[in-house]
Coordinates of C-alpha atoms and ligand atoms in Angstrom, one line a residue:
X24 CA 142.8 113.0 64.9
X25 CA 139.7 115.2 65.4
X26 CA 140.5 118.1 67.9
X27 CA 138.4 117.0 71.6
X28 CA 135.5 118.9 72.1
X29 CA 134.7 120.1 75.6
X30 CA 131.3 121.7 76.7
X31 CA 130.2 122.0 80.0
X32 CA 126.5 120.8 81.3
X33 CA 124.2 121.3 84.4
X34 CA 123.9 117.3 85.5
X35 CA 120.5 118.7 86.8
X36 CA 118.5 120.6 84.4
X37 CA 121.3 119.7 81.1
X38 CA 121.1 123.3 80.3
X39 CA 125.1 123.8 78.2
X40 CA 127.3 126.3 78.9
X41 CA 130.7 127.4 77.0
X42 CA 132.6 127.6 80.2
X43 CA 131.9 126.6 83.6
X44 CA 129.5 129.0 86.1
X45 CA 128.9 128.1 89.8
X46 CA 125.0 128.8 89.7
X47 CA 123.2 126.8 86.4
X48 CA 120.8 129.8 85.2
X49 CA 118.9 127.2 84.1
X50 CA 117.3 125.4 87.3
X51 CA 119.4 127.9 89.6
X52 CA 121.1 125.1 91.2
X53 CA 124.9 125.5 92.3
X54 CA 127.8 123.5 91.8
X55 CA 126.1 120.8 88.9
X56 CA 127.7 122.6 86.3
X57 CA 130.9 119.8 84.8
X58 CA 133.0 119.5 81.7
X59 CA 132.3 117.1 79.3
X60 CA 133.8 115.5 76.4
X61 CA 132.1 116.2 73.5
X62 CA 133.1 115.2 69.9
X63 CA 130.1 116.8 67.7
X64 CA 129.9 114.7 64.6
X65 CA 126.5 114.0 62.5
X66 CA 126.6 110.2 63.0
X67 CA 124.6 108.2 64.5
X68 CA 125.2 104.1 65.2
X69 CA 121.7 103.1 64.1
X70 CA 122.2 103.5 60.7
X71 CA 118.7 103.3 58.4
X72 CA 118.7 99.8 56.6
X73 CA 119.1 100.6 52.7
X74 CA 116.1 99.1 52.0
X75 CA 113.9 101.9 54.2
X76 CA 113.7 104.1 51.0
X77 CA 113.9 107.7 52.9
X78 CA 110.5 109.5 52.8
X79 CA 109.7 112.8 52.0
X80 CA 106.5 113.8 54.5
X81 CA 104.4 116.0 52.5
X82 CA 101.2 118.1 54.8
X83 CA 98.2 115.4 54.8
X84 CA 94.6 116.3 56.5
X85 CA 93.7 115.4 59.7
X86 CA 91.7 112.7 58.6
X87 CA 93.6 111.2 55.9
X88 CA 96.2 110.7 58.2
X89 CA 96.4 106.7 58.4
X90 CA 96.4 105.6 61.9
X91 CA 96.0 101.8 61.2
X92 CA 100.0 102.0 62.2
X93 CA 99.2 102.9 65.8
X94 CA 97.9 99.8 66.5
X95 CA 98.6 99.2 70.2
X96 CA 100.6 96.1 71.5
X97 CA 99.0 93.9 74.2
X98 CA 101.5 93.7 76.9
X99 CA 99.1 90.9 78.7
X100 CA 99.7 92.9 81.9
X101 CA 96.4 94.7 82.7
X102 CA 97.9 97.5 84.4
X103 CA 100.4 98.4 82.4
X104 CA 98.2 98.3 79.6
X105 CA 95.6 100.5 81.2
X106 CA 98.9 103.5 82.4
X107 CA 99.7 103.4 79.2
X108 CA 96.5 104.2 78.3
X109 CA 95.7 100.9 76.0
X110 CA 98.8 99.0 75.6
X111 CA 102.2 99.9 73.5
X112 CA 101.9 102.1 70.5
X113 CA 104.4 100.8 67.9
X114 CA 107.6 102.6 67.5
X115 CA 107.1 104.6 70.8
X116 CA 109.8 105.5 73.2
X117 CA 108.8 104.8 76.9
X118 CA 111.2 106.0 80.0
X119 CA 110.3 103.9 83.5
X120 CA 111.9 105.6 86.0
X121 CA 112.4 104.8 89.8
X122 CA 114.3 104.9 92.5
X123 CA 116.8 101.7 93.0
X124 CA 115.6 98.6 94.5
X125 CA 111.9 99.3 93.7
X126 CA 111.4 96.8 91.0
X127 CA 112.2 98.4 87.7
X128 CA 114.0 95.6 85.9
X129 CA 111.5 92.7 87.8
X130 CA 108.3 94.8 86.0
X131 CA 110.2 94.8 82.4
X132 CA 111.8 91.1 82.5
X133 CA 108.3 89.8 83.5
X134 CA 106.6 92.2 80.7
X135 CA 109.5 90.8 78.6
X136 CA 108.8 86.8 79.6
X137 CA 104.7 87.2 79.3
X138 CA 104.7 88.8 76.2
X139 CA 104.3 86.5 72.8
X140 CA 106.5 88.7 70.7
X141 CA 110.2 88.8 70.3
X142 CA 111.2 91.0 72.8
X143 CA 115.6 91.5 73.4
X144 CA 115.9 92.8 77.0
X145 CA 119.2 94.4 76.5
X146 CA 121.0 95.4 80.7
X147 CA 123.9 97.2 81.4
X148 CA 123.7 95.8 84.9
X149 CA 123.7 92.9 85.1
X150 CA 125.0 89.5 84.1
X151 CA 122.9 87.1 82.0
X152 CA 122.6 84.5 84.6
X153 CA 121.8 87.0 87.3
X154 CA 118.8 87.5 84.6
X155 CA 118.0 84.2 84.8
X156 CA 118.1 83.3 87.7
X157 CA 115.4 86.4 88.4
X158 CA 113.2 84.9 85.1
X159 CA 113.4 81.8 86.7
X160 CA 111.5 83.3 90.0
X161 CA 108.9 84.9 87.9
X162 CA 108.1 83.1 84.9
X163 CA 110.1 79.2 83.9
X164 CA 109.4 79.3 80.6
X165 CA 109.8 82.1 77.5
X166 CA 110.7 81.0 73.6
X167 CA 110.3 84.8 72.5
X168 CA 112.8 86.5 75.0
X169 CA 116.4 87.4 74.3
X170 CA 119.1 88.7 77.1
X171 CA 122.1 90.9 75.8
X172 CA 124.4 91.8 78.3
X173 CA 125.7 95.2 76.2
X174 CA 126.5 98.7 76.8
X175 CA 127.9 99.9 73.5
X176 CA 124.9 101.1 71.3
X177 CA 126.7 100.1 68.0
X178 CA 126.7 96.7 69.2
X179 CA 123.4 96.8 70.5
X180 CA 122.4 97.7 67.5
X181 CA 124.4 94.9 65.8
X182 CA 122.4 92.0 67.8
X183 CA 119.1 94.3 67.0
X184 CA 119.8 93.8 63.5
X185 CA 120.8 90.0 63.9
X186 CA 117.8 89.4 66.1
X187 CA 114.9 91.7 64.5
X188 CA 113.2 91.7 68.1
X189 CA 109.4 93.6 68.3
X190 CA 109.9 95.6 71.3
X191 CA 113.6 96.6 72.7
X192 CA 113.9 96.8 76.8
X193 CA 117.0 99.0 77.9
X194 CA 118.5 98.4 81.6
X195 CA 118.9 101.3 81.9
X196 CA 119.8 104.3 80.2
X197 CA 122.3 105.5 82.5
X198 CA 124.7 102.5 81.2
X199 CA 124.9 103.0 78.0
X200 CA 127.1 104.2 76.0
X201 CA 128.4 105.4 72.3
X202 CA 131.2 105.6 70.8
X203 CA 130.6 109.2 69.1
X204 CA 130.9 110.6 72.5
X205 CA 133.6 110.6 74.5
X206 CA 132.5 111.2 78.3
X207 CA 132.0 108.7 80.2
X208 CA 128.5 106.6 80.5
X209 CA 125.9 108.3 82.6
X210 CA 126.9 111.7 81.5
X211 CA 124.3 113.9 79.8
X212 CA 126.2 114.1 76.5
X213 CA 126.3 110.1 77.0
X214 CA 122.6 110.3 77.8
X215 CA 121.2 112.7 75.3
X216 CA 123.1 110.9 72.3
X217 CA 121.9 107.5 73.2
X218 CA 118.3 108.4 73.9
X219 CA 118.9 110.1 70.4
X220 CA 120.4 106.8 68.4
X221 CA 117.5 104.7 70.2
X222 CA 114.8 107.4 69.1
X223 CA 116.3 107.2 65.8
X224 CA 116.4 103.4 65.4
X225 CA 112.2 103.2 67.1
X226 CA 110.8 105.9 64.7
X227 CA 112.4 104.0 61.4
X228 CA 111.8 100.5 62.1
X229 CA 108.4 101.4 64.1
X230 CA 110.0 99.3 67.1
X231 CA 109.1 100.1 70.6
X232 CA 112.1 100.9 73.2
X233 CA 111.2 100.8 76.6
X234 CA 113.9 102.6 78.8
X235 CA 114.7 102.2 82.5
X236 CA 116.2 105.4 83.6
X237 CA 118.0 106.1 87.4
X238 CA 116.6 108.8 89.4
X239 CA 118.0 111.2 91.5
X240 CA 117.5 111.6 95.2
X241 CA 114.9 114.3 94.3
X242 CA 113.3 112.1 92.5
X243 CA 113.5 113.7 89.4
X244 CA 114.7 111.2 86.4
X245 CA 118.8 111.3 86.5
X246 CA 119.9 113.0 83.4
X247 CA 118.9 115.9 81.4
X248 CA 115.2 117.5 81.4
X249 CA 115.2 117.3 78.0
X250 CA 115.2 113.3 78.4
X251 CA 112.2 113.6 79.2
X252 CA 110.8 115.6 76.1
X253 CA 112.6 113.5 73.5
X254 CA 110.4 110.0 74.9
X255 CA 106.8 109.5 74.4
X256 CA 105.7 108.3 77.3
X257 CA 107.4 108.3 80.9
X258 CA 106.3 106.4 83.7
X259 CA 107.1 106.0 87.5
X260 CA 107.5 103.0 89.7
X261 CA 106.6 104.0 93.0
X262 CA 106.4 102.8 96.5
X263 CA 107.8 102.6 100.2
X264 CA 110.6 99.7 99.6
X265 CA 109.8 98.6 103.3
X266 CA 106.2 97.8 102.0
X267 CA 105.3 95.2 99.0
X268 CA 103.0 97.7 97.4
X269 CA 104.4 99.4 94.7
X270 CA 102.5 102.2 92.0
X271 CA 102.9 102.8 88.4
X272 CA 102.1 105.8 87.1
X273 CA 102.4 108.1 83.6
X274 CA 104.1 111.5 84.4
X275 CA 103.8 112.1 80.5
X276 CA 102.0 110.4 77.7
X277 CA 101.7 111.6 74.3
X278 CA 99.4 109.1 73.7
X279 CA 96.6 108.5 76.3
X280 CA 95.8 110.4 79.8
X281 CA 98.5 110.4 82.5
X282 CA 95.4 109.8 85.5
X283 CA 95.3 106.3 85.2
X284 CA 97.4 104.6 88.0
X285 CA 98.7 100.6 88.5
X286 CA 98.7 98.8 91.5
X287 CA 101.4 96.0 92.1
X288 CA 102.4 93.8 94.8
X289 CA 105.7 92.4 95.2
X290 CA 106.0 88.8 95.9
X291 CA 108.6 86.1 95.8
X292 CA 107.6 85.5 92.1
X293 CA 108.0 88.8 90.9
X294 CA 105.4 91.8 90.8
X295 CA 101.5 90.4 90.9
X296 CA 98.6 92.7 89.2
X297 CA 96.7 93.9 92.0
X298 CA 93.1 94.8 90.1
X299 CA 91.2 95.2 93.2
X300 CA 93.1 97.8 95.7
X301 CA 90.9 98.9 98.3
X302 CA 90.4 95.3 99.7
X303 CA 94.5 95.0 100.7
X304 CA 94.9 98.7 101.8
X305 CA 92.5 98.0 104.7
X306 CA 93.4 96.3 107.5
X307 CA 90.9 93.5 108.7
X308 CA 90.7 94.2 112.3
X309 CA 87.2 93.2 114.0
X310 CA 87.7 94.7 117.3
X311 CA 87.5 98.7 117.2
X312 CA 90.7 100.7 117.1
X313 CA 90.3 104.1 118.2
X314 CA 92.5 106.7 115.6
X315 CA 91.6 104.8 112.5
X316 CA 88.9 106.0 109.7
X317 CA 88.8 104.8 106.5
X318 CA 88.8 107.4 103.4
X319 CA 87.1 107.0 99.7
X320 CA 89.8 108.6 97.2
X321 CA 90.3 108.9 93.9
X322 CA 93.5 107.6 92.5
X323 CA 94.0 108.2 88.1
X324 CA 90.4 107.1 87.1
X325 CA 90.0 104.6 90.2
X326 CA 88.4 104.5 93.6
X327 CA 90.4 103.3 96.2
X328 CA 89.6 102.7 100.1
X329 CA 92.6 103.9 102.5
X330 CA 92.9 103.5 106.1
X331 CA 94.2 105.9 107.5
X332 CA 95.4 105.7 111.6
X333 CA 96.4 108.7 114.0
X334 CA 97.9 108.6 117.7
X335 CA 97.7 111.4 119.7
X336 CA 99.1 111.5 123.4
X337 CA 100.3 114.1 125.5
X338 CA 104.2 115.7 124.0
X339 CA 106.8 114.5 126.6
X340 CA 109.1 117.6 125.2
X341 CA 108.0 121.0 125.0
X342 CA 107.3 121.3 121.8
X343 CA 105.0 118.6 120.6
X344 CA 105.8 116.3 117.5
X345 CA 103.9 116.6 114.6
X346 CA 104.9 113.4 112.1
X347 CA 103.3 112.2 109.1
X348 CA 103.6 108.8 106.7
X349 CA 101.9 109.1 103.3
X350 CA 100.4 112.4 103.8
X351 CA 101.4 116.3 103.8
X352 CA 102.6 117.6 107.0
X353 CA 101.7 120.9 106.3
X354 CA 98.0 119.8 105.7
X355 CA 98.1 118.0 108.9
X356 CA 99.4 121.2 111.0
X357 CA 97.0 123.0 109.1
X358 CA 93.4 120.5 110.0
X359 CA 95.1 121.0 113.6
X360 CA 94.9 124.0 113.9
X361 CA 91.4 124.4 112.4
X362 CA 90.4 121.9 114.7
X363 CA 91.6 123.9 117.5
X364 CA 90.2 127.7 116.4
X365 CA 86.6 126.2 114.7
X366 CA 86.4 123.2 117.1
X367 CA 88.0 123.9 120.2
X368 CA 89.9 120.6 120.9
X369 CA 92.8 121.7 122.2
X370 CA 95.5 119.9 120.6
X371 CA 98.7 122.3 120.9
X372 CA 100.2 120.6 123.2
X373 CA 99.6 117.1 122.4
X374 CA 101.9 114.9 119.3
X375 CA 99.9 113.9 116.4
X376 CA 101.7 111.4 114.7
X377 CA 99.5 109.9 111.4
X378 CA 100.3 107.5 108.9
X379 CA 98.5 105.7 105.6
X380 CA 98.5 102.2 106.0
X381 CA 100.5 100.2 103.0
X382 CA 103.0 102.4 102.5
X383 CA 101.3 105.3 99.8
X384 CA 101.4 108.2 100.0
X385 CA 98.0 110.2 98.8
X386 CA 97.4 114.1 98.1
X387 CA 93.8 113.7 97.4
X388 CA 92.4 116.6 99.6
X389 CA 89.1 114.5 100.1
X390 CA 91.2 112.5 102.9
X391 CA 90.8 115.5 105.0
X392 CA 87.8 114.7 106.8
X393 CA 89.0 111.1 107.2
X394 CA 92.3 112.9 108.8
X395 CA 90.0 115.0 111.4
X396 CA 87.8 112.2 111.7
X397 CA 91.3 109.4 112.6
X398 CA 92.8 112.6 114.8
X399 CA 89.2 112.8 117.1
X400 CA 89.0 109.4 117.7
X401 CA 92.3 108.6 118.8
X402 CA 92.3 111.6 120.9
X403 CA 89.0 111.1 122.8
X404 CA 89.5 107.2 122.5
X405 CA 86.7 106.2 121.0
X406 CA 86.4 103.9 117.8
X407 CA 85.1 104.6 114.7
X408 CA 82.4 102.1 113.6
X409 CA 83.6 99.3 110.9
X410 CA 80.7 100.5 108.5
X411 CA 82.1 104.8 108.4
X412 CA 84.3 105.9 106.2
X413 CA 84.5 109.6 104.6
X414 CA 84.9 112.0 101.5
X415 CA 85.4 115.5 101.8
X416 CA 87.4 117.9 101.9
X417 CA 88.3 120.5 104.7
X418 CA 88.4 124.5 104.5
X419 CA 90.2 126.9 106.7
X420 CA 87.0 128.1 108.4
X421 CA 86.4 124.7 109.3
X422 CA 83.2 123.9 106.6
X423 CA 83.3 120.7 105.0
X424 CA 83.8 121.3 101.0
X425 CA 82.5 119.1 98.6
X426 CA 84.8 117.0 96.5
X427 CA 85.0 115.8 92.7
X428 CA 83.5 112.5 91.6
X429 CA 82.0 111.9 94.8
X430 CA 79.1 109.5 93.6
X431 CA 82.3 107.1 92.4
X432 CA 83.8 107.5 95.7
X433 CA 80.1 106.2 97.2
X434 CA 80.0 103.9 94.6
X435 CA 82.9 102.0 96.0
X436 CA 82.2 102.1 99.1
X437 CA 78.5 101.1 99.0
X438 CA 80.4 97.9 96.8
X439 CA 83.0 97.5 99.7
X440 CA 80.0 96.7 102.4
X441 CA 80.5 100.1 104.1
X442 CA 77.1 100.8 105.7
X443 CA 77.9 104.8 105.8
X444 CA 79.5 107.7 104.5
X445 CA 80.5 111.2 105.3
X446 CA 79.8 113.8 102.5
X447 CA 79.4 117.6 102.2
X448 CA 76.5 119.1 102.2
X449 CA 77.3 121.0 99.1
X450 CA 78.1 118.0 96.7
X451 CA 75.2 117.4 94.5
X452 CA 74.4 113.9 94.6
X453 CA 71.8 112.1 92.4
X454 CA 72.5 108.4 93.3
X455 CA 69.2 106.9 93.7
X456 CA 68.3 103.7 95.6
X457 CA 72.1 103.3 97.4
X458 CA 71.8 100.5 100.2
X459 CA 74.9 103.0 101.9
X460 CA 73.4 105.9 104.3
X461 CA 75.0 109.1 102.9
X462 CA 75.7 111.9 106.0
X463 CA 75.5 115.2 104.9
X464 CA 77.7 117.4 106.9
X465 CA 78.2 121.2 106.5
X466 CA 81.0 121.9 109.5
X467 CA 83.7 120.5 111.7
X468 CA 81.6 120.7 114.9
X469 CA 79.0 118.6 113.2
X470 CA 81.5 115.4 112.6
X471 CA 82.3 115.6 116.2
X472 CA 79.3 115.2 117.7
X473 CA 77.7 112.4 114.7
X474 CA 80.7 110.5 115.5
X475 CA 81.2 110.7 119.3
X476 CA 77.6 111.8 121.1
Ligands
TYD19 P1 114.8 95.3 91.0 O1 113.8 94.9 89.9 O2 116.1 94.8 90.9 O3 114.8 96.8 91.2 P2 115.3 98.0 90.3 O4 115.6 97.4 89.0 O5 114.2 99.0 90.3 O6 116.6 98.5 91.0 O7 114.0 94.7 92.3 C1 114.7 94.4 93.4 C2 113.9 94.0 94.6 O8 112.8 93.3 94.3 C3 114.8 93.2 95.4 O9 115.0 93.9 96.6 C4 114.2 91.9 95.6 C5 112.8 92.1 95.1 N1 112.2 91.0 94.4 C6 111.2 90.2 95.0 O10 110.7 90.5 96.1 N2 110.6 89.2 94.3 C7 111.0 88.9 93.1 O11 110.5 87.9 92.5 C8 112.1 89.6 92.5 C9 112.6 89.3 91.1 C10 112.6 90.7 93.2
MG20 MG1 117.5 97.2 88.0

């Protein structure tokens, strides 16, 4: 028998070490480092079919490189398609990570039942009823898509070789587990060598795998960094679980940008496209609420309208509260305290609490003036008008800076029905013949008195 192998790896960063240290040098993080089995063979379970002939890759110009190969697959879900920057390139290895409950496995099964291919949607988690039961919510009827309840790569690879799907689904990484390696599933050895095998099997038979992957409280991808080098493309589901809305987005993506962003809503049936955002993240309220103003931002390649509502009342407790939803609370102590040296509202002792309605969270700095604008009114107690909503950003001396791609951002709100918008003065703006009233405003002080005089 083959002597054990025992190495010991950093279950945050994955950085090895030959015997076990209390502080990783690595991520300097204490107390990750464990031992784990290791048995370093040069196997793999996805063994190349004989009738791949190996290649030898000699150099080849630029642009004789063939590219008819990278064909993308439709995955007839708009916004998935459009994150991934075009749809599925063939053979690619994508890593959807997420934190639990949010709707990782309802996204892939409902890819999985849309799509017209053969896809095998392979879960460590759960039964194959369970799956059923969860396709039956979303979509009845699918010829194309096979369940495989399966942890083992080899046999996953068995039924892959049985069932010759066109795109592999993996629920999820963390489950898996080979037989070359002895630690237990989840572990990084675990993780690195299975990512490795799938990698191995997507390259050679030009397959895609799309892997679902845990992540950690910090909300960093459970498992070794290096999980996220070996895969092409890695995504995030993101959202506030209390709320239905939930964002996709590319962290990495060797092949398109990573500034496009998805928009889904979670319903009974599963996850629905939402194409049009800004209508949904604004709240149709006809009477005036004081503390809410609406803000043009720029989310991937989008515009997006977000309301955005402050209370502030008179702190009960010495100090006063400062609490935010969806947006930086340092930014927020710092526009208060601008507003209090360049404005003179005097907002020390008074709680600010602010929140983004639908449960994102933005760090566009072009909400800033929406902020101010949302803090003012709820303080003096006087509405906002329907039509107003604002783009720009906010500097320490209390000037109003201009912000990037600010004709899109009055673009969408001219398309919305908002009558006006708040810009800088500095942006350069060469919309002609817009039906919206752009304000050009240079200062704090100025916002105050347009709004409230
Ligand atoms: P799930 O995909 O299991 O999350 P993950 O794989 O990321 O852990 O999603 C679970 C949540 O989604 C669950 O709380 C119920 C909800 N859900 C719906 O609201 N509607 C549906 O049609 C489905 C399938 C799930
Ligand atoms: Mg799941």
């Amino acid at each position: 028998m083959a002597k054990t192998k025992t190495a010991f790896f950093c279950q945050n960063c994955g950085t090895q070490y030959a015997k076990w240290v209390g502080q990783c040098s690595g991520c300097k993080e204490w107390n990750t480092v464990v031992e784990e089995v290791v048995q370093k063979e040069e196997k793999s379970s996805w063994k190349t079919p004989s009738n791949t002939a190996k290649k030898v890759s000699k150099p080849l110009r630029v642009n004789e490189i063939n590219t008819e190969r990278e064909l993308r697959l439709d995955t007839y879900d708009l916004e998935f398609n459009n994150v991934l920057g075009g749809g599925i390139v063939p053979g690619s290895l994508i890593l959807l990570g997420g934190e639990p409950g949010i709707g990782k496995s309802t996204l892939l099964l409902q890819i999985a039942l849309k799509l017209p291919y053969k896809t095998l949607y392979v879960s460590g988690e759960e039964s194959q009823k369970q799956i059923k039961m969860r396709a039956d919510r979303i979509h009845p009827n699918s010829d194309n898509c096979y369940i495989l309840t399966e942890t083992k790569t080899q046999n996953i690879f068995q039924q892959i070789e049985a069932t010759e799907p066109d795109i592999v689904v993996i629920d999820s990484i963390q489950t898996l587990h080979s037989d070359y390696i002895e630690s237990a599933a989840g572990s990084i050895s675990q993780i690195r060598e299975c990512t490795a095998e799938l990698i191995k099997f997507a390259k050679e038979t030009n397959t895609p795998v799309i892997l679902i992957g845990h992540i950690t409280k910090d909300g960093t991808i459970a498992g070794p960094k290096i999980l996220e080098h070996m895969v092409d493309t890695v995504l995030q589901f993101e959202g506030d679980r209390n709320y239905v809305y939930r964002i996709l987005r590319a962290l990495k993506n060797r092949f398109g940008s990573t500034a496009e962003l998805g928009i889904y809503e979670m319903q009974g049936s599963g996850l629905r496209e939402v194409n049009n955002p800004s209508e949904i993240l604004i709240s149709k309220n006809d009477e005036g609420l004081s503390g809410t103003a609406i803000a043009s931002t720029v989310e991937g390649m989008r515009p997006l309208m977000i309301e955005i509502q402050a209370l502030v009342s008179t702190a009960v407790y010495g100090t006063p509260q400062r609490s935010t939803t969806g947006y930086n609370a340092k930014r927020l102590n710092m526009l208060l305290a601008v507003l209090e040296k360049r404005a003179g509202f005097k907002l020390g002792a008074k709680d600010v609490f602010l929140n983004i309605t639908g449960g994102i969270s933005v760090d566009d700095p072009a909400i800033d003036l929406a902020v101010v604008a949302a803090i003012l009114s709820s303080n003096e107690d006087i509405y906002i008008d329907k039509g107003v909503c604002f783009a720009a950003e906010i500097g320490l001396a209390g000037e109003i800076r201009p912000v990037q791609r600010v004709e899109q951002r009055i673009l969408e709100a001219e398309k919305l029905g908002f009558s006006t918008i708040y810009v800088s003065k500095n942006n350069k703006i060469t919309l002609k013949n817009t039906k919206i009233k752009i304000e050009l405003v240079a200062k704090i002080e100025d916002i105050a008195s347009s709004l409230f005089d």
